[in-house]
Amino acid sequence: HEAESLSLASLHDLTDALKLAHDKNPNVVVFLVGDKERKYEEVIEIANAVQHAGVDTLSLVFNPEKK
């Protein structure tokens, strides 16, 4: 299955939700979990949304493929 691409509206919604979370807890941490279907450009767009929301800490999480 192919990953759905991000829309500008969904990034806007994400930024708004993160702003609310940050307002409630200025020390909020965002964990970003990707998969091999997600484009690098989209990961950067999400990271930018996190930054625009005022969140200071973004952690990238990955699970190596088990063989």
XYZ file of C-alpha atoms in Angstrom:
67
model
C 0.000 0.000 0.000
C 1.204 3.472 -0.798
C 1.376 6.154 1.899
C -1.183 8.928 1.626
C 0.360 12.290 0.820
C -0.018 15.146 3.227
C -2.328 17.967 2.330
C -1.849 21.584 3.305
C -5.061 21.323 5.350
C -3.812 18.302 7.277
C -0.523 20.099 8.041
C -2.516 23.126 9.213
C -4.642 20.880 11.446
C -1.496 19.241 12.804
C 0.070 22.619 13.598
C -3.117 23.772 15.360
C -3.304 20.575 17.435
C 0.362 20.881 18.393
C -0.122 24.537 19.388
C -2.937 23.468 21.713
C -0.784 20.710 23.204
C 2.106 23.166 23.639
C -0.199 25.712 25.314
C -1.260 23.055 27.832
C 2.305 21.814 28.353
C 5.227 23.926 27.097
C 7.515 20.905 27.615
C 5.542 18.665 25.254
C 7.655 16.262 23.188
C 6.620 15.051 19.741
C 7.670 11.575 18.600
C 7.692 11.141 14.840
C 7.500 7.563 13.616
C 8.030 7.042 9.907
C 7.888 4.119 7.584
C 9.533 3.267 4.298
C 6.491 4.520 2.371
C 6.774 8.113 3.638
C 8.748 10.556 1.505
C 11.583 12.492 3.142
C 9.958 15.750 1.988
C 6.851 14.915 4.023
C 8.916 14.197 7.123
C 10.466 17.654 6.748
C 6.995 19.219 6.320
C 5.880 17.561 9.556
C 9.042 18.719 11.348
C 8.332 22.269 10.131
C 4.754 22.050 11.454
C 6.137 20.986 14.838
C 8.525 23.946 14.825
C 5.805 26.424 13.782
C 3.655 25.177 16.658
C 6.397 26.264 19.069
C 7.312 22.742 20.141
C 10.989 22.590 21.069
C 11.560 18.836 21.117
C 10.997 16.482 18.195
C 12.251 12.914 18.466
C 12.548 10.687 15.432
C 11.719 7.063 16.100
C 12.545 4.214 13.826
C 12.123 0.476 14.016
C 14.675 -1.418 11.995
C 13.192 -4.106 9.807
C 13.446 -7.511 11.407
C 14.868 -10.195 9.180
